[in-house]
PDB file of C-alpha atoms and ligand atoms in Angstrom:
ATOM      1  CA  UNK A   1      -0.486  26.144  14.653  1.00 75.00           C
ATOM      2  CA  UNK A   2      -3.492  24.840  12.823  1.00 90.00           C
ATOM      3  CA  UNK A   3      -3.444  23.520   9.430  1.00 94.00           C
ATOM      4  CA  UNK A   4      -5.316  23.025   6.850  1.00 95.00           C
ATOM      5  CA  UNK A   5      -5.242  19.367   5.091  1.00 96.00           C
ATOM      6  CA  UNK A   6      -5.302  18.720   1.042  1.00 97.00           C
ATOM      7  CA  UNK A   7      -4.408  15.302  -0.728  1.00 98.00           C
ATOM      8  CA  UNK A   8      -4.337  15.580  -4.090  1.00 98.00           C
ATOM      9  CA  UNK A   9      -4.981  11.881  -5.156  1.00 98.00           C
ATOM     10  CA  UNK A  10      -5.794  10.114  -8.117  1.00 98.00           C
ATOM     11  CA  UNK A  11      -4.306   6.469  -8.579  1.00 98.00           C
ATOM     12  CA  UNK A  12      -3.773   7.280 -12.092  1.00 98.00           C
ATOM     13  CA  UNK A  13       0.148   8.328 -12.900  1.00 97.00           C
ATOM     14  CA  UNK A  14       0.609  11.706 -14.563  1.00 97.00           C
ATOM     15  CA  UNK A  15      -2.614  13.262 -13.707  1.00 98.00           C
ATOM     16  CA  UNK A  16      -0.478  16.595 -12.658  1.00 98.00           C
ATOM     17  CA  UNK A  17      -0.524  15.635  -8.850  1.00 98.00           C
ATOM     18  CA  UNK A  18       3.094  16.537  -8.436  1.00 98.00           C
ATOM     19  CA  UNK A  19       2.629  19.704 -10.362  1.00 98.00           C
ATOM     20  CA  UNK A  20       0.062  20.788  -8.440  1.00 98.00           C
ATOM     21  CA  UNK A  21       1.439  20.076  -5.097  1.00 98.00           C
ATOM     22  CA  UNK A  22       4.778  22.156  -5.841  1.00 98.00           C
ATOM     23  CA  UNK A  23       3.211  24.864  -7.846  1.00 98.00           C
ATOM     24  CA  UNK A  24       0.268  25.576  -5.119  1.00 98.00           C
ATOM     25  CA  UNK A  25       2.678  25.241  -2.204  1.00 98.00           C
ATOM     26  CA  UNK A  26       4.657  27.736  -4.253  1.00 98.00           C
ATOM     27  CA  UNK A  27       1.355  30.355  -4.702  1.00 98.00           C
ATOM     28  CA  UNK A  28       0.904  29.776  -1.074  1.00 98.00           C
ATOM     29  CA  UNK A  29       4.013  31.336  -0.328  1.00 98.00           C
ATOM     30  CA  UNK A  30       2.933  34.422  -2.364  1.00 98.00           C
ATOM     31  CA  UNK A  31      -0.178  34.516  -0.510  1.00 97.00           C
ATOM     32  CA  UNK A  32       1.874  34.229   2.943  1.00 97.00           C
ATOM     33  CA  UNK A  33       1.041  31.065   4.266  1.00 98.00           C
ATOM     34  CA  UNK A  34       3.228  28.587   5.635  1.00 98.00           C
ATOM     35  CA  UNK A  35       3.172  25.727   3.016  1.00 98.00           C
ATOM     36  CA  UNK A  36       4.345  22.406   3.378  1.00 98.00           C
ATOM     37  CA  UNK A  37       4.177  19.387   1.172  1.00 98.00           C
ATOM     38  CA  UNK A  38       4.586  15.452   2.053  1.00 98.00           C
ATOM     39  CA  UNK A  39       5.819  13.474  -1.254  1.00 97.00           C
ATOM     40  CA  UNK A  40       4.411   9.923  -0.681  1.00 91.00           C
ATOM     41  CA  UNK A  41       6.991   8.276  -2.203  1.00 86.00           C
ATOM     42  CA  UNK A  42      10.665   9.655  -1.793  1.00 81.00           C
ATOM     43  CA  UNK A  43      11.933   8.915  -5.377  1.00 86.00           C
ATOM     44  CA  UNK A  44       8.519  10.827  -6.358  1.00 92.00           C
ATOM     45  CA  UNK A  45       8.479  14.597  -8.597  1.00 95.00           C
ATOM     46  CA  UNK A  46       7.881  16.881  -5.245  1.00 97.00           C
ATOM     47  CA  UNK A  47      11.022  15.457  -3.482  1.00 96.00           C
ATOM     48  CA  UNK A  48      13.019  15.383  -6.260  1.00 96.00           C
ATOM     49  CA  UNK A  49      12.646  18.773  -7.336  1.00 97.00           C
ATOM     50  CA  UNK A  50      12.669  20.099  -3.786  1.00 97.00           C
ATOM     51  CA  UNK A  51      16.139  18.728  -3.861  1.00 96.00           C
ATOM     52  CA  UNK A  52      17.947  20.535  -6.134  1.00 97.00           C
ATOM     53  CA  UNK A  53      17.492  23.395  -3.697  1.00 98.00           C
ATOM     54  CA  UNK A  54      14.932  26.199  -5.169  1.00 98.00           C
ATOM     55  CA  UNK A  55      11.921  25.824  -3.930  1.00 98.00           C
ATOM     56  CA  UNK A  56      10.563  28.417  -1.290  1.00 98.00           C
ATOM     57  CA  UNK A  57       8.647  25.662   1.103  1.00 98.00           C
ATOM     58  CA  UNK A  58       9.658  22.231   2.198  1.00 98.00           C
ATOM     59  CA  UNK A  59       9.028  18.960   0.644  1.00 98.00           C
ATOM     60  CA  UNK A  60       9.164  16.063   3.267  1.00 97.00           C
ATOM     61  CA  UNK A  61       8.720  12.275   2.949  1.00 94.00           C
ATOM     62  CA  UNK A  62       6.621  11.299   5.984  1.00 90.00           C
ATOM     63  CA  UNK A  63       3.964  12.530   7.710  1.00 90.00           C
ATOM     64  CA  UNK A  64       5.343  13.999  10.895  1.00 89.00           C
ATOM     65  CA  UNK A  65       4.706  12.634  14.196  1.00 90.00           C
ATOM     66  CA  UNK A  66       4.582  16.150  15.578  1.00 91.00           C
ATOM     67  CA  UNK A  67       2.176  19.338  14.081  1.00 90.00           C
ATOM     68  CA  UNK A  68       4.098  20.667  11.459  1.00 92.00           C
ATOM     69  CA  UNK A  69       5.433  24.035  11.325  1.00 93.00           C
ATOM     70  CA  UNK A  70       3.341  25.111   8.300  1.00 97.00           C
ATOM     71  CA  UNK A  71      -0.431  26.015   8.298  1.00 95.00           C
ATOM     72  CA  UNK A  72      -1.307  24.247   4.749  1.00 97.00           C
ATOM     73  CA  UNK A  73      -0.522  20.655   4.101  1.00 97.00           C
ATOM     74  CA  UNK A  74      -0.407  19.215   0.735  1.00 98.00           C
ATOM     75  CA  UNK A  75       0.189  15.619   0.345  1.00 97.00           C
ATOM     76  CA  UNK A  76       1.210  14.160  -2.916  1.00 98.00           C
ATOM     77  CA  UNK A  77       0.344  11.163  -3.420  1.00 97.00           C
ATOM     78  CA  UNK A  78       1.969   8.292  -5.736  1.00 96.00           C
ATOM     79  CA  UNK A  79       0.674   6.596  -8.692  1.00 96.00           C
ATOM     80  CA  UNK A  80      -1.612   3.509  -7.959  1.00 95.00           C
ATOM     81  CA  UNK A  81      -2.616   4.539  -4.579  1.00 95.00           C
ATOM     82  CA  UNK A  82      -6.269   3.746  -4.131  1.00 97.00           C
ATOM     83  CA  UNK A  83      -6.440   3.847  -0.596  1.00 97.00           C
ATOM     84  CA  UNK A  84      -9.039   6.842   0.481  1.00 97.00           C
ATOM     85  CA  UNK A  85      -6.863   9.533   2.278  1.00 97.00           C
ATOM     86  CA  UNK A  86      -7.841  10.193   5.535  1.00 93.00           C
ATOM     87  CA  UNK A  87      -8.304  14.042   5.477  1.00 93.00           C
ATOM     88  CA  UNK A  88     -12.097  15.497   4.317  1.00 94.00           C
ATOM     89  CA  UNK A  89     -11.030  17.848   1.355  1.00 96.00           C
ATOM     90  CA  UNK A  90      -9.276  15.948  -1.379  1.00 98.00           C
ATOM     91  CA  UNK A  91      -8.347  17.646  -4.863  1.00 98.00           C
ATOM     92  CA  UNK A  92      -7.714  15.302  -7.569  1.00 98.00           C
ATOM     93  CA  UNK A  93      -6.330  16.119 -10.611  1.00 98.00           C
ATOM     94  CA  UNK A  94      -7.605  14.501 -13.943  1.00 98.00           C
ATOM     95  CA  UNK A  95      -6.565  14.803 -17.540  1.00 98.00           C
ATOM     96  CA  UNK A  96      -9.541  14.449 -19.939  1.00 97.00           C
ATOM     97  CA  UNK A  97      -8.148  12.142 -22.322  1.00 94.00           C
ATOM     98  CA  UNK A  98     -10.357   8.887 -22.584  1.00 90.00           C
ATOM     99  CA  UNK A  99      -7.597   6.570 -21.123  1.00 91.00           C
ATOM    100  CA  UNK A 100      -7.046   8.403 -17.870  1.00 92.00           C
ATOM    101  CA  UNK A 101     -10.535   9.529 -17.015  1.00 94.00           C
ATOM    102  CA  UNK A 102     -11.641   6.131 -15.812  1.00 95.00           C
ATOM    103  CA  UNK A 103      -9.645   6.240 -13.132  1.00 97.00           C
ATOM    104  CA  UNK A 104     -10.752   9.488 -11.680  1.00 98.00           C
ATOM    105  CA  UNK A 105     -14.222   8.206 -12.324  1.00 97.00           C
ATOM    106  CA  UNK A 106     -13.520   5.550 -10.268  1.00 97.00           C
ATOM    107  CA  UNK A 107     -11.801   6.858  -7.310  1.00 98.00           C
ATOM    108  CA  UNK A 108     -14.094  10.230  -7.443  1.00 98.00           C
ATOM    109  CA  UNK A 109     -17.106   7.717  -6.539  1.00 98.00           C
ATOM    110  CA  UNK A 110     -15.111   6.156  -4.076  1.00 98.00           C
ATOM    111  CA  UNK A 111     -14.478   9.176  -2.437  1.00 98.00           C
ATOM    112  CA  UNK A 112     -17.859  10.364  -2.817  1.00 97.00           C
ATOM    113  CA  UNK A 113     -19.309   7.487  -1.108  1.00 97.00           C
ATOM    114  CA  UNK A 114     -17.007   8.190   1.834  1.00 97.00           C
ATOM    115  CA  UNK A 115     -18.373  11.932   2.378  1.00 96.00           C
ATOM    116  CA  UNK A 116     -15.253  13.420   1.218  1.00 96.00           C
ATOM    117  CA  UNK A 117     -15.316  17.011  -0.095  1.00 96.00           C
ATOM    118  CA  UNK A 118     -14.061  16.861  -3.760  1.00 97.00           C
ATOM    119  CA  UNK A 119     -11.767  19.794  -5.285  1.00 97.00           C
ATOM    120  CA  UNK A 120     -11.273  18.519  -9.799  1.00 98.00           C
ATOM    121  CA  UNK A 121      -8.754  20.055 -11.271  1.00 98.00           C
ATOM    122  CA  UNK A 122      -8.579  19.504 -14.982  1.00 98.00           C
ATOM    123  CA  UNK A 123      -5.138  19.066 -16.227  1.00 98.00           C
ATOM    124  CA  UNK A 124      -3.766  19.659 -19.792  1.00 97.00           C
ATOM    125  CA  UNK A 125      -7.016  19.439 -22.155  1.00 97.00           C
ATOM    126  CA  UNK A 126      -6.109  19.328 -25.672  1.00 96.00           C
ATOM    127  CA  UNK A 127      -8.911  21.763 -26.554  1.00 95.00           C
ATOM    128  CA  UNK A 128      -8.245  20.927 -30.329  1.00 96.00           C
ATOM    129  CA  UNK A 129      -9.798  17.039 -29.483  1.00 96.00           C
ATOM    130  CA  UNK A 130     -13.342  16.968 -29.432  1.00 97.00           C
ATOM    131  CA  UNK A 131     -13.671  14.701 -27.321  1.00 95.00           C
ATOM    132  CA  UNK A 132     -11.146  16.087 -24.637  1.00 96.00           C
ATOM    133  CA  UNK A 133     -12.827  19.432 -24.626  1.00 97.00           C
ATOM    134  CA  UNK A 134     -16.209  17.872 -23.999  1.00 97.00           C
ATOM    135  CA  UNK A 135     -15.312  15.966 -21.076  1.00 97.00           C
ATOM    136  CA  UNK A 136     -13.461  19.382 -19.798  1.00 97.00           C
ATOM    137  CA  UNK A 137     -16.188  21.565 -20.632  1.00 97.00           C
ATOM    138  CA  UNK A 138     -18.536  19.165 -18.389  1.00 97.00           C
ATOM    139  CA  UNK A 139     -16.595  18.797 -15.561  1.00 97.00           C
ATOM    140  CA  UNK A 140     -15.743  22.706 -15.883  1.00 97.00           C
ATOM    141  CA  UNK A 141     -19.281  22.926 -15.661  1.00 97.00           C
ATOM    142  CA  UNK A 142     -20.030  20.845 -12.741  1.00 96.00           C
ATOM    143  CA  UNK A 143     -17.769  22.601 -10.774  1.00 96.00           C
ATOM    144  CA  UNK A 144     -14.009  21.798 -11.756  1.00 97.00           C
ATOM    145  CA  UNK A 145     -11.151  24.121 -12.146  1.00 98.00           C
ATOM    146  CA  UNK A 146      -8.996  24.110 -15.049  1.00 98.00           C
ATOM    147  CA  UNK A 147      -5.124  24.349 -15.195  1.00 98.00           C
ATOM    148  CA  UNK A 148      -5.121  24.518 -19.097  1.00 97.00           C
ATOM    149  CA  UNK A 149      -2.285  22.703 -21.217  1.00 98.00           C
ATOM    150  CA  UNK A 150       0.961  25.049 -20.858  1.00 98.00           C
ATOM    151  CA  UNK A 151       4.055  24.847 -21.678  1.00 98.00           C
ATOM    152  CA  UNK A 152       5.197  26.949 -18.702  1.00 98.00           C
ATOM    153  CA  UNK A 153       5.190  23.161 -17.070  1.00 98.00           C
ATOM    154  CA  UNK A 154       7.439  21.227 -18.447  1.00 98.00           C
ATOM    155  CA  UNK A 155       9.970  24.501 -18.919  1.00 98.00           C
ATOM    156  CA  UNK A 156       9.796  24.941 -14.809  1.00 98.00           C
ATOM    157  CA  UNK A 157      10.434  21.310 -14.516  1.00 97.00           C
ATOM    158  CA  UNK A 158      13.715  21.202 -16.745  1.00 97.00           C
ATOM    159  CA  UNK A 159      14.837  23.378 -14.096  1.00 98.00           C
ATOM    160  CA  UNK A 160      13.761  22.105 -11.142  1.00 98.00           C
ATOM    161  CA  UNK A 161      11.385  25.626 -10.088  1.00 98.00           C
ATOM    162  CA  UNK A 162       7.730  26.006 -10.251  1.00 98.00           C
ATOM    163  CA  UNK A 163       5.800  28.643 -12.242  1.00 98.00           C
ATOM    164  CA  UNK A 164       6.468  31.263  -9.341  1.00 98.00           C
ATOM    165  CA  UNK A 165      10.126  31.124  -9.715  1.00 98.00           C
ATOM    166  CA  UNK A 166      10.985  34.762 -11.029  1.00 98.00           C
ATOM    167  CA  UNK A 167      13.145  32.799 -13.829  1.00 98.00           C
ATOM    168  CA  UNK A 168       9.788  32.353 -15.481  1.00 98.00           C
ATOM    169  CA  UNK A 169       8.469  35.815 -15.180  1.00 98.00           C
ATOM    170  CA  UNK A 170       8.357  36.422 -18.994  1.00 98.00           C
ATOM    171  CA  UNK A 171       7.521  33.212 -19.954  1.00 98.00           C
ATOM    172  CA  UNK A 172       4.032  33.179 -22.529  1.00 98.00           C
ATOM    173  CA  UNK A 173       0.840  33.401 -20.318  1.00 98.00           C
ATOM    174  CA  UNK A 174       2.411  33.197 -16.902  1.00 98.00           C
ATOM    175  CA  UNK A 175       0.212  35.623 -15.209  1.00 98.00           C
ATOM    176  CA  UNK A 176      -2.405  33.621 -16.241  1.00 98.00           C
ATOM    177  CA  UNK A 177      -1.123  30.580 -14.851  1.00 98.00           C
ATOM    178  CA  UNK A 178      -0.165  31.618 -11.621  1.00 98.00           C
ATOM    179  CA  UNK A 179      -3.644  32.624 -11.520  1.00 98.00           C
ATOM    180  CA  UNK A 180      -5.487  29.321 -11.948  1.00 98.00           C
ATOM    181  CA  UNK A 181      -3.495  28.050  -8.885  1.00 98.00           C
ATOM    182  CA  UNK A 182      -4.277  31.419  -6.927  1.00 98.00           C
ATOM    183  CA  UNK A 183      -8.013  30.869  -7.429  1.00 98.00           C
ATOM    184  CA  UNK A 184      -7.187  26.688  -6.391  1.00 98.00           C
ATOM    185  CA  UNK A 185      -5.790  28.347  -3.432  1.00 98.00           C
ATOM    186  CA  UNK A 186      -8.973  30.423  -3.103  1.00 97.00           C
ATOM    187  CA  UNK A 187     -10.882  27.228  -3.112  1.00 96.00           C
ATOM    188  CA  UNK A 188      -9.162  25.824  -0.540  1.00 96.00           C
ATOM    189  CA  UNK A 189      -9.250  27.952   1.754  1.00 94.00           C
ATOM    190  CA  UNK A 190     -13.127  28.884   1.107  1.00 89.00           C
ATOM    191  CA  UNK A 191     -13.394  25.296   2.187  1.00 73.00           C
ATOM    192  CA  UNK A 192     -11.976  26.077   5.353  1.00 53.00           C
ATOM    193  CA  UNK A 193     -14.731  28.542   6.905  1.00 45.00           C
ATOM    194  CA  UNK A 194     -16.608  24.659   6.327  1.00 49.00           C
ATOM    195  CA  UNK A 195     -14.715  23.367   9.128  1.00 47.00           C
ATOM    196  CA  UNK A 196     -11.965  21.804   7.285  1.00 50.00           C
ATOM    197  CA  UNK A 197      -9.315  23.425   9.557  1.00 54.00           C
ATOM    198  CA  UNK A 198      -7.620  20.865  12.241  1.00 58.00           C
ATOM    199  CA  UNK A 199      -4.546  19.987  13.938  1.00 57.00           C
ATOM    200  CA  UNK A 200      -4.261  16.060  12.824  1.00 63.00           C
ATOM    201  CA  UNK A 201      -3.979  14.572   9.729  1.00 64.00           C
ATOM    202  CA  UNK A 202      -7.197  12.513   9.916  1.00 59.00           C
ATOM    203  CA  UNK A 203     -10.622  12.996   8.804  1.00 43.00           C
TER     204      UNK A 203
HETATM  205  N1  LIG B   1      -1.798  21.852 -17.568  1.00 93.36           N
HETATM  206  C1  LIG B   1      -0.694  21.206 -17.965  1.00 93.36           C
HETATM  207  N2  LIG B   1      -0.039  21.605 -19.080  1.00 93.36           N
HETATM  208  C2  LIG B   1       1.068  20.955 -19.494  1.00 93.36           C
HETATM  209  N3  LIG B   1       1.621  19.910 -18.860  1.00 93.36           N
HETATM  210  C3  LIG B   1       1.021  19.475 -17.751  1.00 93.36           C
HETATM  211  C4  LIG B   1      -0.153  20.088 -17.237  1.00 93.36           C
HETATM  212  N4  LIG B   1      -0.523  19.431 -16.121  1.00 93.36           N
HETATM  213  C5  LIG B   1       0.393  18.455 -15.935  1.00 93.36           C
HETATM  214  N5  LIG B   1       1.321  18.471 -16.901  1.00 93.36           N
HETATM  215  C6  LIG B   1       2.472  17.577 -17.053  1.00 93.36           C
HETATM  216  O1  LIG B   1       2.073  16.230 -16.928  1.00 93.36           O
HETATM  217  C7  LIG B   1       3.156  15.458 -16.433  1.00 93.36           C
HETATM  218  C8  LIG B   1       2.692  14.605 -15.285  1.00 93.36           C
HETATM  219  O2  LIG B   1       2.432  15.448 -14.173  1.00 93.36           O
HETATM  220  P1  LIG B   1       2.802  14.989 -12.698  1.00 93.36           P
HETATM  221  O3  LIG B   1       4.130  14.362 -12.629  1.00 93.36           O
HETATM  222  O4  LIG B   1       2.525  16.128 -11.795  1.00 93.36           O
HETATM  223  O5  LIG B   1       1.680  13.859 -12.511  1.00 93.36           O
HETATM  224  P2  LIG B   1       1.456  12.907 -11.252  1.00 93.36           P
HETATM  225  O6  LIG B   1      -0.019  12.734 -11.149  1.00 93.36           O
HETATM  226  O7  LIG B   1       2.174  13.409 -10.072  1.00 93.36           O
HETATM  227  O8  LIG B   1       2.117  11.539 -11.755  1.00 93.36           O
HETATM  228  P3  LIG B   1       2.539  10.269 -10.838  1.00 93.36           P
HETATM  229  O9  LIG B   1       1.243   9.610 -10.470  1.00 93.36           O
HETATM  230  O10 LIG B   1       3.342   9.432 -11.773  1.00 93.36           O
HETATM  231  O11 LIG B   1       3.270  10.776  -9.662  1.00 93.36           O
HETATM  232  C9  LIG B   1       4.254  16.445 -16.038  1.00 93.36           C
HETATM  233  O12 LIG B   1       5.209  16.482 -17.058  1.00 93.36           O
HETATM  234  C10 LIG B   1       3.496  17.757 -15.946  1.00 93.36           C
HETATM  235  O13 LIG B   1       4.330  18.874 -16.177  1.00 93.36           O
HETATM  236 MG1  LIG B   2       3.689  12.553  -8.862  1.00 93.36          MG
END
Protein backbone atom coordinates (compact mmCIF):
# COMPACT_ATOMS: atom_id res chain seq x y z
CA UNK A 1 0.00 0.00 0.00
CA UNK A 2 1.08 3.53 -0.66
CA UNK A 3 0.93 6.24 1.77
CA UNK A 4 0.75 9.45 2.02
CA UNK A 5 3.33 11.33 4.53
CA UNK A 6 2.34 14.48 6.96
CA UNK A 7 4.54 15.79 9.98
CA UNK A 8 2.96 18.18 11.76
CA UNK A 9 6.00 20.03 13.38
CA UNK A 10 6.60 23.05 15.13
CA UNK A 11 9.38 23.05 17.95
CA UNK A 12 7.17 25.16 19.94
CA UNK A 13 5.10 23.03 22.82
CA UNK A 14 1.33 23.38 22.70
CA UNK A 15 0.93 24.57 19.24
CA UNK A 16 -2.09 21.83 18.87
CA UNK A 17 0.27 19.21 17.14
CA UNK A 18 -1.13 16.40 19.19
CA UNK A 19 -4.63 17.58 18.61
CA UNK A 20 -4.32 17.64 15.24
CA UNK A 21 -2.66 14.40 14.71
CA UNK A 22 -5.50 12.42 16.71
CA UNK A 23 -8.39 14.45 15.56
CA UNK A 24 -7.36 14.23 11.63
CA UNK A 25 -6.42 10.56 11.92
CA UNK A 26 -9.87 10.36 13.48
CA UNK A 27 -11.71 12.39 10.25
CA UNK A 28 -9.68 10.10 8.16
CA UNK A 29 -11.43 7.26 9.39
CA UNK A 30 -14.77 8.94 8.47
CA UNK A 31 -13.49 9.57 5.14
CA UNK A 32 -12.31 5.74 4.86
CA UNK A 33 -8.78 5.84 4.81
CA UNK A 34 -6.48 3.83 6.67
CA UNK A 35 -4.92 6.30 9.22
CA UNK A 36 -2.04 5.84 11.23
CA UNK A 37 -0.16 8.10 13.55
CA UNK A 38 3.63 7.86 14.96
CA UNK A 39 3.86 9.84 18.48
CA UNK A 40 7.56 10.94 18.58
CA UNK A 41 7.91 10.67 21.97
CA UNK A 42 6.08 7.74 23.87
CA UNK A 43 5.08 9.69 27.07
CA UNK A 44 3.69 12.31 24.33
CA UNK A 45 -0.56 13.34 24.00
CA UNK A 46 -1.18 10.86 20.79
CA UNK A 47 0.14 7.76 22.70
CA UNK A 48 -1.29 8.53 25.71
CA UNK A 49 -4.68 8.98 24.65
CA UNK A 50 -4.49 6.12 22.18
CA UNK A 51 -4.00 4.15 25.32
CA UNK A 52 -6.88 4.34 27.15
CA UNK A 53 -8.41 2.34 24.32
CA UNK A 54 -10.97 4.62 22.11
CA UNK A 55 -9.53 5.72 19.39
CA UNK A 56 -10.54 4.21 15.89
CA UNK A 57 -6.74 4.16 14.30
CA UNK A 58 -3.44 3.28 15.83
CA UNK A 59 -0.98 5.40 17.56
CA UNK A 60 2.61 3.87 17.39
CA UNK A 61 5.98 5.05 18.79
CA UNK A 62 8.47 4.34 15.98
CA UNK A 63 8.59 4.58 12.60
CA UNK A 64 8.23 1.07 11.26
CA UNK A 65 10.87 -0.72 9.54
CA UNK A 66 8.28 -2.26 7.26
CA UNK A 67 5.33 -0.14 5.03
CA UNK A 68 2.72 0.32 7.33
CA UNK A 69 -0.63 -1.03 7.01
CA UNK A 70 -2.34 2.39 6.70
CA UNK A 71 -2.38 4.69 3.58
CA UNK A 72 -1.99 8.19 5.60
CA UNK A 73 0.82 8.77 7.99
CA UNK A 74 0.77 11.43 10.51
CA UNK A 75 3.72 11.95 12.62
CA UNK A 76 3.55 13.95 15.75
CA UNK A 77 6.22 15.40 16.61
CA UNK A 78 7.56 16.55 20.24
CA UNK A 79 8.19 19.87 21.60
CA UNK A 80 11.72 21.35 20.78
CA UNK A 81 12.32 19.32 17.78
CA UNK A 82 13.96 21.51 15.18
CA UNK A 83 15.29 18.98 13.08
CA UNK A 84 13.56 19.36 9.37
CA UNK A 85 11.39 16.16 8.88
CA UNK A 86 12.27 14.27 6.11
CA UNK A 87 8.89 13.95 4.24
CA UNK A 88 7.92 17.03 1.51
CA UNK A 89 4.43 18.12 2.96
CA UNK A 90 4.71 19.33 6.52
CA UNK A 91 1.63 21.01 8.42
CA UNK A 92 2.55 23.00 11.32
CA UNK A 93 0.34 24.21 13.66
CA UNK A 94 0.76 27.78 15.22
CA UNK A 95 -1.13 29.71 17.83
CA UNK A 96 -1.13 33.49 17.11
CA UNK A 97 -0.28 34.74 20.37
CA UNK A 98 2.99 36.93 20.23
CA UNK A 99 5.07 34.45 22.39
CA UNK A 100 4.58 31.37 20.26
CA UNK A 101 4.63 32.82 16.78
CA UNK A 102 8.37 33.23 16.70
CA UNK A 103 8.91 29.93 16.64
CA UNK A 104 6.79 29.02 13.71
CA UNK A 105 8.41 31.97 12.05
CA UNK A 106 11.45 30.45 12.52
CA UNK A 107 11.07 26.92 11.62
CA UNK A 108 8.47 27.93 8.65
CA UNK A 109 11.70 29.66 6.97
CA UNK A 110 13.65 26.80 7.71
CA UNK A 111 11.45 24.66 6.05
CA UNK A 112 10.93 26.94 3.31
CA UNK A 113 14.48 27.11 2.48
CA UNK A 114 14.52 23.32 2.26
CA UNK A 115 11.66 23.16 -0.56
CA UNK A 116 9.22 21.73 1.75
CA UNK A 117 5.50 22.13 0.97
CA UNK A 118 3.95 24.05 3.96
CA UNK A 119 0.25 23.18 5.27
CA UNK A 120 -0.47 26.41 8.63
CA UNK A 121 -2.94 25.60 10.65
CA UNK A 122 -3.93 28.33 13.04
CA UNK A 123 -4.74 27.08 16.42
CA UNK A 124 -6.94 28.72 19.13
CA UNK A 125 -7.00 32.62 18.14
CA UNK A 126 -8.46 34.65 20.78
CA UNK A 127 -10.41 36.71 18.23
CA UNK A 128 -11.27 39.21 21.12
CA UNK A 129 -7.13 40.27 21.11
CA UNK A 130 -6.31 42.55 18.52
CA UNK A 131 -3.39 41.59 18.04
CA UNK A 132 -4.10 37.72 17.85
CA UNK A 133 -6.75 38.23 15.26
CA UNK A 134 -4.41 40.24 13.07
CA UNK A 135 -1.75 37.82 12.90
CA UNK A 136 -4.70 35.08 12.16
CA UNK A 137 -6.42 37.10 9.74
CA UNK A 138 -2.90 37.38 7.77
CA UNK A 139 -1.87 34.09 7.79
CA UNK A 140 -5.68 33.10 7.00
CA UNK A 141 -5.06 35.20 4.20
CA UNK A 142 -1.90 33.89 2.90
CA UNK A 143 -3.17 30.66 2.76
CA UNK A 144 -3.61 29.08 6.37
CA UNK A 145 -6.44 27.11 7.73
CA UNK A 146 -8.01 27.85 10.90
CA UNK A 147 -9.08 25.40 13.71
CA UNK A 148 -10.75 28.26 15.79
CA UNK A 149 -10.54 28.29 19.76
CA UNK A 150 -13.17 25.51 20.98
CA UNK A 151 -13.95 24.14 23.77
CA UNK A 152 -14.91 20.83 22.12
CA UNK A 153 -10.87 20.28 22.76
CA UNK A 154 -10.14 20.17 25.94
CA UNK A 155 -13.78 18.31 26.72
CA UNK A 156 -12.54 15.30 24.16
CA UNK A 157 -9.30 15.30 25.94
CA UNK A 158 -10.75 14.83 29.61
CA UNK A 159 -11.90 11.77 28.09
CA UNK A 160 -9.38 10.50 26.20
CA UNK A 161 -11.64 10.66 22.45
CA UNK A 162 -11.29 13.10 19.72
CA UNK A 163 -14.03 15.37 18.33
CA UNK A 164 -15.39 12.34 16.16
CA UNK A 165 -16.17 10.26 19.09
CA UNK A 166 -20.12 10.05 18.96
CA UNK A 167 -19.90 11.05 22.88
CA UNK A 168 -19.45 14.53 21.51
CA UNK A 169 -22.17 14.57 18.97
CA UNK A 170 -24.18 17.36 20.74
CA UNK A 171 -21.50 19.17 21.96
CA UNK A 172 -21.75 23.35 20.83
CA UNK A 173 -20.43 23.75 17.20
CA UNK A 174 -19.24 20.24 16.56
CA UNK A 175 -20.30 20.00 13.03
CA UNK A 176 -18.37 22.81 12.50
CA UNK A 177 -15.36 21.47 13.91
CA UNK A 178 -15.23 18.28 12.42
CA UNK A 179 -15.37 20.30 9.41
CA UNK A 180 -12.20 22.38 9.64
CA UNK A 181 -10.27 19.04 9.94
CA UNK A 182 -12.37 17.52 6.92
CA UNK A 183 -11.30 20.42 4.69
CA UNK A 184 -7.32 19.83 6.42
CA UNK A 185 -7.94 16.45 5.15
CA UNK A 186 -9.02 17.92 1.80
CA UNK A 187 -5.76 19.72 1.71
CA UNK A 188 -3.85 16.94 2.12
CA UNK A 189 -4.85 14.93 -0.06
CA UNK A 190 -5.13 17.77 -2.92
CA UNK A 191 -1.44 17.77 -2.25
CA UNK A 192 -1.20 14.37 -3.27
CA UNK A 193 -2.23 14.59 -7.13
CA UNK A 194 1.41 16.91 -6.61
CA UNK A 195 3.27 13.82 -6.24
CA UNK A 196 3.39 13.67 -2.58
CA UNK A 197 2.27 9.98 -2.55
CA UNK A 198 5.27 7.33 -1.74
CA UNK A 199 6.08 4.23 -0.07
CA UNK A 200 9.11 5.54 2.35
CA UNK A 201 9.18 7.90 4.85
CA UNK A 202 11.77 10.21 3.24
CA UNK A 203 11.61 13.18 1.15
N1 LIG B 1 -8.45 25.42 18.46
C1 LIG B 1 -8.25 25.11 19.75
N2 LIG B 1 -9.18 25.44 20.67
C2 LIG B 1 -8.99 25.14 21.97
N3 LIG B 1 -7.92 24.48 22.45
C3 LIG B 1 -6.97 24.13 21.59
C4 LIG B 1 -7.08 24.41 20.20
N4 LIG B 1 -5.98 23.94 19.58
C5 LIG B 1 -5.22 23.37 20.54
N5 LIG B 1 -5.80 23.48 21.75
C6 LIG B 1 -5.29 23.00 23.03
O1 LIG B 1 -3.95 23.39 23.22
C7 LIG B 1 -3.29 22.46 24.06
C8 LIG B 1 -1.98 22.06 23.43
O2 LIG B 1 -2.25 21.26 22.29
P1 LIG B 1 -1.34 20.01 21.94
O3 LIG B 1 -1.03 19.20 23.13
O4 LIG B 1 -1.95 19.32 20.78
O5 LIG B 1 -0.02 20.79 21.48
P2 LIG B 1 1.37 20.17 21.01
O6 LIG B 1 1.87 21.08 19.95
O7 LIG B 1 1.23 18.74 20.68
O8 LIG B 1 2.26 20.35 22.32
P3 LIG B 1 3.67 19.61 22.65
O9 LIG B 1 4.68 20.30 21.77
O10 LIG B 1 3.89 19.92 24.09
O11 LIG B 1 3.53 18.18 22.33
C9 LIG B 1 -4.25 21.28 24.24
O12 LIG B 1 -4.88 21.41 25.48
C10 LIG B 1 -5.24 21.48 23.10
O13 LIG B 1 -6.50 20.92 23.38
MG1 LIG C 1 2.16 17.01 21.47
Amino acid sequence: MTFKLVNIWNPKGGQGKSMIAINLAAAAVEMGLRPLVICQDPQGTSSMIYKAGRLPFEVISAIPKDKPDANLVLIDHQASDWELPQGRLLLMPVKPARTQYKTYVDAKAIAEKSGKEIITVVTDAQHHRTEERETAKRLVEKGALEIPASGVFSRADAQLITIFDKEMNKAYKIKDRRNDFLKILGAILTDALEGNEGDKYGA
